[in-house]
Amino acid sequence: MNHEEWTDAQSEATVTVDGHELSVAYYDSEAQSASESSNGEQSDPREDGPDEPEDTLVFVHGVPTWSFLWRDVAPAFADDYRVVVPDMLGYGNSASHDGFDRSIRAQEAMLSELLDTLGEESVTLVAHDIGGGAALRLAAHSPERVHRLVASNIVCYDSWPVEFIADLGLPGTEELDDEQFESKLDFAFADGAYGEADPEFVEGMKAPWLREHGKRAISRAAVATNTNHTMEIPYDAIDAEVLCLWATDDVMQPVQYGHKLAEDLGGDVVELDDAYHWVVEDQTETYREELRRFLTESDTFEGAE
C-alpha cells in the first residue's frame, strides 16, 4: 500500500508521557480484520475479529522514518500474529507539535503506555534505528513485557547519534527553503538506499516532513537524540530471546554493534548483504524470511517447553 493508504489504515490512541496527553497513530492488524469483517464499520476488534493470535509483534521505526517503513514486512505476519506498528511521538501521524520530549526515554514510555491501552502484557519487539533504543530500554526496565527482541541496525551503547541526524537538529533546519529541505530528505532516503530506491518508499518517507511545520518537527526529533539513554541501559537485565538481523554494509550503525549486542544478550546475528541502513527496504523479502524463521523456531522451542 502507498503512504496515503497506510495512513487511512491507522488507528489512534492517547498516551500520557511526562504529564502530556499525546496522540499515537498505529497500524493494528486486529483493527483491520475487524473493519474488513464488518464491511468497513468500526467495531471492537476483540469481539468481531478472528481468533486472538498467540503472540503480538510490535514493529518500531527510527529517525527520520515512520511506521510506513514496515509496510512490506509487518502485514505479512498478520495471519499468525497480532501486528502493531506505531508512529513514535513526533513522527508520522502521531503528535508532532512543540512542547514534549521525543527522546528514546520518552518513546519507551509511549510504548509501555500503548501496550497497556491495547491490553498487551508481553510482546515481541521488532525494531530499527532509534526505535531499537526504545525497545532495549523497555526490555531492560520491564523484562516481563518483552520476550523476544529483533534488533535491526539499532542504536545501542555509544553507536549514535550520526552526523546527518545531528545536523538536522540544528536551528538552521527550519530556515531551509523547501527545495533545500527536500534535497536533504532525498539524500537520506533515495541516496541512502542500496541500489535504486523505490519511489514509493522515498515519497512515503518524505510525506510527513513536507507538511506544514515539518521542518520544525524533524528538527525537534533530531535534537532529542541522546547517547546517554542507551549508555545507561542495564543490558544484563534483558531476558528476551534476541536476534540481531543486521545489514552488513551499514555505515551509520555498523554491524560490529550487532555482534556486541548479541554477545552481551546471548543472542544470534544474521547479516544481510547488499543492504545499507534501510535494511527493511533494501532486503525486504530476505528480511521477512529471516524474521519468520526466527519466530517459527522460537515458537517451536517455547511449545516444546
PDB file of C-alpha atoms in Angstrom:
ATOM      1  CA  MET A   1       0.000   0.000   0.000  1.00  0.00           C
ATOM      2  CA  ASN A   2       1.136   3.586  -0.522  1.00  0.00           C
ATOM      3  CA  HIS A   3       1.624   6.042   2.315  1.00  0.00           C
ATOM      4  CA  GLU A   4      -1.879   7.500   1.994  1.00  0.00           C
ATOM      5  CA  GLU A   5      -3.453   4.046   2.203  1.00  0.00           C
ATOM      6  CA  TRP A   6      -1.228   3.227   5.173  1.00  0.00           C
ATOM      7  CA  THR A   7      -2.389   6.407   6.905  1.00  0.00           C
ATOM      8  CA  ASP A   8      -6.035   5.511   6.247  1.00  0.00           C
ATOM      9  CA  ALA A   9      -5.440   2.088   7.819  1.00  0.00           C
ATOM     10  CA  GLN A  10      -4.071   3.517  11.068  1.00  0.00           C
ATOM     11  CA  SER A  11      -5.874   3.661  14.399  1.00  0.00           C
ATOM     12  CA  GLU A  12      -5.302   6.265  17.107  1.00  0.00           C
ATOM     13  CA  ALA A  13      -4.747   6.117  20.855  1.00  0.00           C
ATOM     14  CA  THR A  14      -3.940   8.690  23.520  1.00  0.00           C
ATOM     15  CA  VAL A  15      -0.998   8.124  25.860  1.00  0.00           C
ATOM     16  CA  THR A  16       0.273  10.172  28.774  1.00  0.00           C
ATOM     17  CA  VAL A  17       4.015  10.813  28.800  1.00  0.00           C
ATOM     18  CA  ASP A  18       5.644  13.236  31.242  1.00  0.00           C
ATOM     19  CA  GLY A  19       2.214  14.607  32.068  1.00  0.00           C
ATOM     20  CA  HIS A  20       1.348  15.333  28.420  1.00  0.00           C
ATOM     21  CA  GLU A  21      -1.612  13.658  26.731  1.00  0.00           C
ATOM     22  CA  LEU A  22      -0.359  12.789  23.237  1.00  0.00           C
ATOM     23  CA  SER A  23      -1.937  11.056  20.265  1.00  0.00           C
ATOM     24  CA  VAL A  24      -0.272   7.963  18.820  1.00  0.00           C
ATOM     25  CA  ALA A  25      -1.132   6.698  15.346  1.00  0.00           C
ATOM     26  CA  TYR A  26      -0.605   2.987  14.795  1.00  0.00           C
ATOM     27  CA  TYR A  27      -1.394   0.189  12.385  1.00  0.00           C
ATOM     28  CA  ASP A  28      -3.178  -2.724  14.079  1.00  0.00           C
ATOM     29  CA  SER A  29      -3.939  -5.923  12.190  1.00  0.00           C
ATOM     30  CA  GLU A  30      -6.773  -6.752  14.605  1.00  0.00           C
ATOM     31  CA  ALA A  31      -8.490  -3.467  13.872  1.00  0.00           C
ATOM     32  CA  GLN A  32      -8.036  -4.100  10.150  1.00  0.00           C
ATOM     33  CA  SER A  33      -9.537  -7.584  10.403  1.00  0.00           C
ATOM     34  CA  ALA A  34     -12.479  -6.279  12.406  1.00  0.00           C
ATOM     35  CA  SER A  35     -13.079  -3.482   9.936  1.00  0.00           C
ATOM     36  CA  GLU A  36     -12.996  -5.864   6.970  1.00  0.00           C
ATOM     37  CA  SER A  37     -15.297  -8.398   8.621  1.00  0.00           C
ATOM     38  CA  SER A  38     -17.869  -5.695   9.376  1.00  0.00           C
ATOM     39  CA  ASN A  39     -17.707  -4.190   5.849  1.00  0.00           C
ATOM     40  CA  GLY A  40     -15.861  -1.113   6.986  1.00  0.00           C
ATOM     41  CA  GLU A  41     -17.919  -0.348  10.093  1.00  0.00           C
ATOM     42  CA  GLN A  42     -15.799   0.278  13.168  1.00  0.00           C
ATOM     43  CA  SER A  43     -16.228  -2.248  15.960  1.00  0.00           C
ATOM     44  CA  ASP A  44     -14.392  -3.859  18.816  1.00  0.00           C
ATOM     45  CA  PRO A  45     -11.627  -5.907  17.149  1.00  0.00           C
ATOM     46  CA  ARG A  46     -11.582  -8.405  20.009  1.00  0.00           C
ATOM     47  CA  GLU A  47     -15.299  -9.120  19.505  1.00  0.00           C
ATOM     48  CA  ASP A  48     -15.621  -9.189  15.720  1.00  0.00           C
ATOM     49  CA  GLY A  49     -12.131 -10.143  14.586  1.00  0.00           C
ATOM     50  CA  PRO A  50     -10.638 -13.590  14.112  1.00  0.00           C
ATOM     51  CA  ASP A  51      -9.433 -15.761  16.957  1.00  0.00           C
ATOM     52  CA  GLU A  52      -6.848 -13.924  19.010  1.00  0.00           C
ATOM     53  CA  PRO A  53      -3.282 -14.739  17.870  1.00  0.00           C
ATOM     54  CA  GLU A  54      -0.913 -16.406  20.273  1.00  0.00           C
ATOM     55  CA  ASP A  55       1.548 -13.510  20.177  1.00  0.00           C
ATOM     56  CA  THR A  56       1.764  -9.860  19.227  1.00  0.00           C
ATOM     57  CA  LEU A  57       4.532  -8.380  17.101  1.00  0.00           C
ATOM     58  CA  VAL A  58       5.268  -4.693  17.631  1.00  0.00           C
ATOM     59  CA  PHE A  59       7.359  -3.071  14.902  1.00  0.00           C
ATOM     60  CA  VAL A  60       9.198   0.099  15.883  1.00  0.00           C
ATOM     61  CA  HIS A  61      10.797   2.535  13.445  1.00  0.00           C
ATOM     62  CA  GLY A  62      13.625   5.050  13.829  1.00  0.00           C
ATOM     63  CA  VAL A  63      14.653   8.551  12.767  1.00  0.00           C
ATOM     64  CA  PRO A  64      13.726  10.087  10.364  1.00  0.00           C
ATOM     65  CA  THR A  65      11.239   7.407   9.245  1.00  0.00           C
ATOM     66  CA  TRP A  66       7.754   6.460  10.451  1.00  0.00           C
ATOM     67  CA  SER A  67       5.681   3.294  10.629  1.00  0.00           C
ATOM     68  CA  PHE A  68       5.355   3.199   6.823  1.00  0.00           C
ATOM     69  CA  LEU A  69       8.902   1.799   6.864  1.00  0.00           C
ATOM     70  CA  TRP A  70       7.357  -1.592   7.765  1.00  0.00           C
ATOM     71  CA  ARG A  71       4.628  -1.583   5.082  1.00  0.00           C
ATOM     72  CA  ASP A  72       6.009  -4.612   3.198  1.00  0.00           C
ATOM     73  CA  VAL A  73       7.067  -6.580   6.279  1.00  0.00           C
ATOM     74  CA  ALA A  74       4.648  -6.211   9.178  1.00  0.00           C
ATOM     75  CA  PRO A  75       1.319  -7.025   7.423  1.00  0.00           C
ATOM     76  CA  ALA A  76       2.853 -10.221   6.041  1.00  0.00           C
ATOM     77  CA  PHE A  77       2.705 -11.679   9.571  1.00  0.00           C
ATOM     78  CA  ALA A  78      -0.903 -10.755  10.324  1.00  0.00           C
ATOM     79  CA  ASP A  79      -2.252 -14.253   9.620  1.00  0.00           C
ATOM     80  CA  ASP A  80      -0.256 -15.711  12.511  1.00  0.00           C
ATOM     81  CA  TYR A  81       0.244 -12.814  14.907  1.00  0.00           C
ATOM     82  CA  ARG A  82      -1.388  -9.612  16.007  1.00  0.00           C
ATOM     83  CA  VAL A  83       0.686  -6.914  14.330  1.00  0.00           C
ATOM     84  CA  VAL A  84       1.017  -3.424  15.804  1.00  0.00           C
ATOM     85  CA  VAL A  85       3.122  -0.714  14.141  1.00  0.00           C
ATOM     86  CA  PRO A  86       3.129   2.680  15.914  1.00  0.00           C
ATOM     87  CA  ASP A  87       4.372   6.046  14.777  1.00  0.00           C
ATOM     88  CA  MET A  88       6.699   7.226  17.503  1.00  0.00           C
ATOM     89  CA  LEU A  89       5.934  10.511  19.225  1.00  0.00           C
ATOM     90  CA  GLY A  90       6.815  13.378  16.904  1.00  0.00           C
ATOM     91  CA  TYR A  91       6.812  11.159  13.809  1.00  0.00           C
ATOM     92  CA  GLY A  92       4.391  10.220  11.044  1.00  0.00           C
ATOM     93  CA  ASN A  93       0.794  10.808  12.099  1.00  0.00           C
ATOM     94  CA  SER A  94       1.422  10.856  15.851  1.00  0.00           C
ATOM     95  CA  ALA A  95       1.546  14.127  17.786  1.00  0.00           C
ATOM     96  CA  SER A  96       4.227  16.402  16.338  1.00  0.00           C
ATOM     97  CA  HIS A  97       3.600  19.785  17.939  1.00  0.00           C
ATOM     98  CA  ASP A  98       6.083  21.507  20.227  1.00  0.00           C
ATOM     99  CA  GLY A  99       6.168  21.066  23.978  1.00  0.00           C
ATOM    100  CA  PHE A 100       7.066  17.421  24.607  1.00  0.00           C
ATOM    101  CA  ASP A 101      10.118  15.153  24.611  1.00  0.00           C
ATOM    102  CA  ARG A 102      10.893  12.969  21.597  1.00  0.00           C
ATOM    103  CA  SER A 103      13.895  11.168  23.102  1.00  0.00           C
ATOM    104  CA  ILE A 104      14.046   7.395  23.280  1.00  0.00           C
ATOM    105  CA  ARG A 105      13.386   7.668  27.014  1.00  0.00           C
ATOM    106  CA  ALA A 106      10.008   9.226  26.141  1.00  0.00           C
ATOM    107  CA  GLN A 107       9.452   6.705  23.330  1.00  0.00           C
ATOM    108  CA  GLU A 108       9.962   3.870  25.816  1.00  0.00           C
ATOM    109  CA  ALA A 109       7.235   5.386  27.986  1.00  0.00           C
ATOM    110  CA  MET A 110       4.977   5.717  24.932  1.00  0.00           C
ATOM    111  CA  LEU A 111       5.460   2.036  24.034  1.00  0.00           C
ATOM    112  CA  SER A 112       4.635   0.951  27.568  1.00  0.00           C
ATOM    113  CA  GLU A 113       1.502   3.112  27.672  1.00  0.00           C
ATOM    114  CA  LEU A 114       0.378   1.917  24.245  1.00  0.00           C
ATOM    115  CA  LEU A 115       0.783  -1.732  25.238  1.00  0.00           C
ATOM    116  CA  ASP A 116      -1.337  -1.046  28.318  1.00  0.00           C
ATOM    117  CA  THR A 117      -4.005   0.574  26.145  1.00  0.00           C
ATOM    118  CA  LEU A 118      -4.011  -2.410  23.777  1.00  0.00           C
ATOM    119  CA  GLY A 119      -4.162  -4.899  26.640  1.00  0.00           C
ATOM    120  CA  GLU A 120      -0.826  -6.476  25.748  1.00  0.00           C
ATOM    121  CA  GLU A 121       1.206  -7.846  28.657  1.00  0.00           C
ATOM    122  CA  SER A 122       4.117  -9.429  26.752  1.00  0.00           C
ATOM    123  CA  VAL A 123       5.139  -8.938  23.125  1.00  0.00           C
ATOM    124  CA  THR A 124       7.812  -9.487  20.528  1.00  0.00           C
ATOM    125  CA  LEU A 125       9.523  -6.233  19.533  1.00  0.00           C
ATOM    126  CA  VAL A 126      10.992  -5.824  16.050  1.00  0.00           C
ATOM    127  CA  ALA A 127      12.967  -2.603  15.956  1.00  0.00           C
ATOM    128  CA  HIS A 128      15.084  -0.410  13.705  1.00  0.00           C
ATOM    129  CA  ASP A 129      17.373   2.561  14.435  1.00  0.00           C
ATOM    130  CA  ILE A 130      16.351   4.627  17.492  1.00  0.00           C
ATOM    131  CA  GLY A 131      13.217   2.528  17.795  1.00  0.00           C
ATOM    132  CA  GLY A 132      15.680  -0.138  18.862  1.00  0.00           C
ATOM    133  CA  GLY A 133      16.984   2.088  21.623  1.00  0.00           C
ATOM    134  CA  ALA A 134      13.467   2.446  22.974  1.00  0.00           C
ATOM    135  CA  ALA A 135      12.942  -1.307  22.627  1.00  0.00           C
ATOM    136  CA  LEU A 136      16.146  -2.059  24.534  1.00  0.00           C
ATOM    137  CA  ARG A 137      15.108   0.246  27.349  1.00  0.00           C
ATOM    138  CA  LEU A 138      11.676  -1.373  27.612  1.00  0.00           C
ATOM    139  CA  ALA A 139      13.204  -4.852  27.559  1.00  0.00           C
ATOM    140  CA  ALA A 140      15.672  -3.896  30.292  1.00  0.00           C
ATOM    141  CA  HIS A 141      13.311  -1.967  32.552  1.00  0.00           C
ATOM    142  CA  SER A 142      10.285  -4.245  32.055  1.00  0.00           C
ATOM    143  CA  PRO A 143      11.712  -7.631  31.046  1.00  0.00           C
ATOM    144  CA  GLU A 144       8.371  -9.343  31.593  1.00  0.00           C
ATOM    145  CA  ARG A 145       6.887  -7.267  28.756  1.00  0.00           C
ATOM    146  CA  VAL A 146       9.362  -8.297  26.043  1.00  0.00           C
ATOM    147  CA  HIS A 147      10.001 -11.989  25.482  1.00  0.00           C
ATOM    148  CA  ARG A 148      11.594 -11.664  22.032  1.00  0.00           C
ATOM    149  CA  LEU A 149      13.582  -8.816  20.511  1.00  0.00           C
ATOM    150  CA  VAL A 150      14.654  -8.462  16.891  1.00  0.00           C
ATOM    151  CA  ALA A 151      17.245  -5.697  16.528  1.00  0.00           C
ATOM    152  CA  SER A 152      17.935  -4.345  13.052  1.00  0.00           C
ATOM    153  CA  ASN A 153      20.676  -1.737  12.745  1.00  0.00           C
ATOM    154  CA  ILE A 154      19.533  -0.205  16.009  1.00  0.00           C
ATOM    155  CA  VAL A 155      21.183   2.411  18.187  1.00  0.00           C
ATOM    156  CA  CYS A 156      22.871   0.870  21.204  1.00  0.00           C
ATOM    157  CA  TYR A 157      25.751   1.648  23.557  1.00  0.00           C
ATOM    158  CA  ASP A 158      27.612   4.662  22.067  1.00  0.00           C
ATOM    159  CA  SER A 159      26.762   3.943  18.420  1.00  0.00           C
ATOM    160  CA  TRP A 160      24.980   7.252  17.875  1.00  0.00           C
ATOM    161  CA  PRO A 161      23.976   9.982  17.068  1.00  0.00           C
ATOM    162  CA  VAL A 162      25.248  10.188  13.499  1.00  0.00           C
ATOM    163  CA  GLU A 163      26.310  13.410  11.815  1.00  0.00           C
ATOM    164  CA  PHE A 164      23.401  13.631   9.377  1.00  0.00           C
ATOM    165  CA  ILE A 165      20.795  13.425  12.142  1.00  0.00           C
ATOM    166  CA  ALA A 166      22.737  15.772  14.416  1.00  0.00           C
ATOM    167  CA  ASP A 167      22.824  18.339  11.595  1.00  0.00           C
ATOM    168  CA  LEU A 168      19.050  18.099  11.178  1.00  0.00           C
ATOM    169  CA  GLY A 169      18.740  19.109  14.813  1.00  0.00           C
ATOM    170  CA  LEU A 170      20.436  22.450  14.212  1.00  0.00           C
ATOM    171  CA  PRO A 171      18.276  25.631  14.227  1.00  0.00           C
ATOM    172  CA  GLY A 172      19.156  26.177  10.569  1.00  0.00           C
ATOM    173  CA  THR A 173      16.916  23.292   9.507  1.00  0.00           C
ATOM    174  CA  GLU A 174      13.823  25.441   9.996  1.00  0.00           C
ATOM    175  CA  GLU A 175      15.382  28.162   7.841  1.00  0.00           C
ATOM    176  CA  LEU A 176      15.999  25.953   4.800  1.00  0.00           C
ATOM    177  CA  ASP A 177      13.893  26.718   1.764  1.00  0.00           C
ATOM    178  CA  ASP A 178      11.603  23.949   0.580  1.00  0.00           C
ATOM    179  CA  GLU A 179      13.926  22.813  -2.201  1.00  0.00           C
ATOM    180  CA  GLN A 180      16.959  22.581   0.100  1.00  0.00           C
ATOM    181  CA  PHE A 181      14.969  20.718   2.711  1.00  0.00           C
ATOM    182  CA  GLU A 182      13.555  18.186   0.284  1.00  0.00           C
ATOM    183  CA  SER A 183      17.042  17.677  -1.122  1.00  0.00           C
ATOM    184  CA  LYS A 184      18.216  16.643   2.350  1.00  0.00           C
ATOM    185  CA  LEU A 185      15.371  14.153   2.584  1.00  0.00           C
ATOM    186  CA  ASP A 186      16.183  12.764  -0.846  1.00  0.00           C
ATOM    187  CA  PHE A 187      19.774  12.318   0.256  1.00  0.00           C
ATOM    188  CA  ALA A 188      18.571  10.303   3.261  1.00  0.00           C
ATOM    189  CA  PHE A 189      16.003   8.105   1.565  1.00  0.00           C
ATOM    190  CA  ALA A 190      16.915   7.923  -2.131  1.00  0.00           C
ATOM    191  CA  ASP A 191      20.702   8.123  -1.960  1.00  0.00           C
ATOM    192  CA  GLY A 192      20.659   6.089   1.247  1.00  0.00           C
ATOM    193  CA  ALA A 193      19.096   3.055  -0.409  1.00  0.00           C
ATOM    194  CA  TYR A 194      21.159   0.149  -1.708  1.00  0.00           C
ATOM    195  CA  GLY A 195      20.788   0.387  -5.472  1.00  0.00           C
ATOM    196  CA  GLU A 196      17.881   2.275  -6.989  1.00  0.00           C
ATOM    197  CA  ALA A 197      15.376   3.397  -4.367  1.00  0.00           C
ATOM    198  CA  ASP A 198      11.690   2.560  -4.723  1.00  0.00           C
ATOM    199  CA  PRO A 199       9.968   5.924  -5.475  1.00  0.00           C
ATOM    200  CA  GLU A 200       7.001   4.868  -3.321  1.00  0.00           C
ATOM    201  CA  PHE A 201       9.335   4.392  -0.348  1.00  0.00           C
ATOM    202  CA  VAL A 202      11.015   7.769  -0.878  1.00  0.00           C
ATOM    203  CA  GLU A 203       7.738   9.615  -1.345  1.00  0.00           C
ATOM    204  CA  GLY A 204       6.205   7.931   1.682  1.00  0.00           C
ATOM    205  CA  MET A 205       9.155   8.612   3.950  1.00  0.00           C
ATOM    206  CA  LYS A 206       9.227  12.287   2.981  1.00  0.00           C
ATOM    207  CA  ALA A 207       5.489  12.928   3.182  1.00  0.00           C
ATOM    208  CA  PRO A 208       5.086  13.695   6.922  1.00  0.00           C
ATOM    209  CA  TRP A 209       8.070  16.069   6.936  1.00  0.00           C
ATOM    210  CA  LEU A 210       6.798  18.010   3.893  1.00  0.00           C
ATOM    211  CA  ARG A 211       3.679  19.097   5.730  1.00  0.00           C
ATOM    212  CA  GLU A 212       3.353  22.496   7.376  1.00  0.00           C
ATOM    213  CA  HIS A 213       5.784  22.713  10.315  1.00  0.00           C
ATOM    214  CA  GLY A 214       7.539  19.548   9.112  1.00  0.00           C
ATOM    215  CA  LYS A 215      10.955  21.209   9.207  1.00  0.00           C
ATOM    216  CA  ARG A 216      10.444  22.128  12.836  1.00  0.00           C
ATOM    217  CA  ALA A 217       9.138  18.651  13.656  1.00  0.00           C
ATOM    218  CA  ILE A 218      12.149  16.856  12.169  1.00  0.00           C
ATOM    219  CA  SER A 219      14.478  19.294  13.912  1.00  0.00           C
ATOM    220  CA  ARG A 220      12.812  18.544  17.262  1.00  0.00           C
ATOM    221  CA  ALA A 221      13.092  14.810  16.621  1.00  0.00           C
ATOM    222  CA  ALA A 222      16.765  15.048  15.666  1.00  0.00           C
ATOM    223  CA  VAL A 223      17.816  17.231  18.571  1.00  0.00           C
ATOM    224  CA  ALA A 224      16.195  14.774  21.015  1.00  0.00           C
ATOM    225  CA  THR A 225      18.831  12.110  20.274  1.00  0.00           C
ATOM    226  CA  ASN A 226      20.806  11.408  23.430  1.00  0.00           C
ATOM    227  CA  THR A 227      23.556   8.797  23.666  1.00  0.00           C
ATOM    228  CA  ASN A 228      23.182   8.700  27.448  1.00  0.00           C
ATOM    229  CA  HIS A 229      19.834   6.964  27.006  1.00  0.00           C
ATOM    230  CA  THR A 230      21.497   3.857  25.570  1.00  0.00           C
ATOM    231  CA  MET A 231      24.687   4.028  27.625  1.00  0.00           C
ATOM    232  CA  GLU A 232      22.679   3.889  30.873  1.00  0.00           C
ATOM    233  CA  ILE A 233      20.689   0.784  29.909  1.00  0.00           C
ATOM    234  CA  PRO A 234      21.258  -2.182  32.240  1.00  0.00           C
ATOM    235  CA  TYR A 235      21.800  -4.597  29.372  1.00  0.00           C
ATOM    236  CA  ASP A 236      22.248  -7.555  31.706  1.00  0.00           C
ATOM    237  CA  ALA A 237      18.634  -7.125  32.835  1.00  0.00           C
ATOM    238  CA  ILE A 238      17.313  -8.010  29.371  1.00  0.00           C
ATOM    239  CA  ASP A 239      15.855 -11.520  29.399  1.00  0.00           C
ATOM    240  CA  ALA A 240      14.385 -11.628  25.890  1.00  0.00           C
ATOM    241  CA  GLU A 241      15.393 -14.050  23.183  1.00  0.00           C
ATOM    242  CA  VAL A 242      17.394 -11.882  20.779  1.00  0.00           C
ATOM    243  CA  LEU A 243      18.088 -11.848  17.066  1.00  0.00           C
ATOM    244  CA  CYS A 244      20.270  -9.156  15.523  1.00  0.00           C
ATOM    245  CA  LEU A 245      19.048  -9.038  11.928  1.00  0.00           C
ATOM    246  CA  TRP A 246      21.560  -6.530  10.591  1.00  0.00           C
ATOM    247  CA  ALA A 247      22.651  -5.050   7.266  1.00  0.00           C
ATOM    248  CA  THR A 248      26.305  -5.861   6.730  1.00  0.00           C
ATOM    249  CA  ASP A 249      27.137  -2.659   4.856  1.00  0.00           C
ATOM    250  CA  ASP A 250      25.531  -0.065   7.119  1.00  0.00           C
ATOM    251  CA  VAL A 251      27.982   2.758   7.956  1.00  0.00           C
ATOM    252  CA  MET A 252      25.599   4.571  10.329  1.00  0.00           C
ATOM    253  CA  GLN A 253      25.039   1.623  12.666  1.00  0.00           C
ATOM    254  CA  PRO A 254      27.919  -0.770  11.872  1.00  0.00           C
ATOM    255  CA  VAL A 255      27.356  -4.490  12.174  1.00  0.00           C
ATOM    256  CA  GLN A 256      30.037  -4.680  14.885  1.00  0.00           C
ATOM    257  CA  TYR A 257      27.467  -3.223  17.270  1.00  0.00           C
ATOM    258  CA  GLY A 258      25.071  -6.008  16.348  1.00  0.00           C
ATOM    259  CA  HIS A 259      27.700  -8.595  17.240  1.00  0.00           C
ATOM    260  CA  LYS A 260      28.438  -6.875  20.550  1.00  0.00           C
ATOM    261  CA  LEU A 261      24.754  -6.717  21.383  1.00  0.00           C
ATOM    262  CA  ALA A 262      24.226 -10.383  20.523  1.00  0.00           C
ATOM    263  CA  GLU A 263      27.235 -11.413  22.596  1.00  0.00           C
ATOM    264  CA  ASP A 264      26.091  -9.417  25.621  1.00  0.00           C
ATOM    265  CA  LEU A 265      22.467 -10.583  25.399  1.00  0.00           C
ATOM    266  CA  GLY A 266      23.114 -14.177  24.405  1.00  0.00           C
ATOM    267  CA  GLY A 267      21.508 -13.764  21.000  1.00  0.00           C
ATOM    268  CA  ASP A 268      22.323 -14.567  17.396  1.00  0.00           C
ATOM    269  CA  VAL A 269      23.389 -12.414  14.463  1.00  0.00           C
ATOM    270  CA  VAL A 270      22.160 -12.806  10.906  1.00  0.00           C
ATOM    271  CA  GLU A 271      23.913 -10.460   8.489  1.00  0.00           C
ATOM    272  CA  LEU A 272      22.054  -9.314   5.389  1.00  0.00           C
ATOM    273  CA  ASP A 273      24.352  -8.479   2.485  1.00  0.00           C
ATOM    274  CA  ASP A 274      23.652  -5.849  -0.172  1.00  0.00           C
ATOM    275  CA  ALA A 275      21.880  -3.584   2.303  1.00  0.00           C
ATOM    276  CA  TYR A 276      22.603  -0.269   3.963  1.00  0.00           C
ATOM    277  CA  HIS A 277      20.819   1.355   6.902  1.00  0.00           C
ATOM    278  CA  TRP A 278      17.341   0.912   5.368  1.00  0.00           C
ATOM    279  CA  VAL A 279      17.750  -2.856   5.627  1.00  0.00           C
ATOM    280  CA  VAL A 280      13.983  -3.432   5.828  1.00  0.00           C
ATOM    281  CA  GLU A 281      13.617  -1.719   2.456  1.00  0.00           C
ATOM    282  CA  ASP A 282      16.840  -2.925   0.823  1.00  0.00           C
ATOM    283  CA  GLN A 283      16.286  -6.629   1.550  1.00  0.00           C
ATOM    284  CA  THR A 284      12.555  -6.881   2.187  1.00  0.00           C
ATOM    285  CA  GLU A 285      12.000 -10.469   1.075  1.00  0.00           C
ATOM    286  CA  THR A 286      15.082 -11.840   2.827  1.00  0.00           C
ATOM    287  CA  TYR A 287      14.216  -9.823   5.920  1.00  0.00           C
ATOM    288  CA  ARG A 288      10.752 -11.389   6.032  1.00  0.00           C
ATOM    289  CA  GLU A 289      12.222 -14.860   5.582  1.00  0.00           C
ATOM    290  CA  GLU A 290      14.774 -14.483   8.361  1.00  0.00           C
ATOM    291  CA  LEU A 291      12.258 -12.917  10.707  1.00  0.00           C
ATOM    292  CA  ARG A 292       9.762 -15.696  10.089  1.00  0.00           C
ATOM    293  CA  ARG A 293      12.457 -18.319  10.631  1.00  0.00           C
ATOM    294  CA  PHE A 294      13.357 -16.785  13.997  1.00  0.00           C
ATOM    295  CA  LEU A 295       9.734 -16.510  15.085  1.00  0.00           C
ATOM    296  CA  THR A 296       8.899 -20.046  13.989  1.00  0.00           C
ATOM    297  CA  GLU A 297      11.941 -21.586  15.649  1.00  0.00           C
ATOM    298  CA  SER A 298      11.375 -19.731  18.908  1.00  0.00           C
ATOM    299  CA  ASP A 299       7.651 -20.533  18.815  1.00  0.00           C
ATOM    300  CA  THR A 300       8.537 -24.214  18.377  1.00  0.00           C
ATOM    301  CA  PHE A 301      11.057 -24.093  21.194  1.00  0.00           C
ATOM    302  CA  GLU A 302       8.583 -22.445  23.566  1.00  0.00           C
ATOM    303  CA  GLY A 303       5.949 -25.002  22.587  1.00  0.00           C
ATOM    304  CA  ALA A 304       8.349 -27.823  23.383  1.00  0.00           C
ATOM    305  CA  GLU A 305       8.869 -26.411  26.839  1.00  0.00           C
TER     306      GLU A 305
END
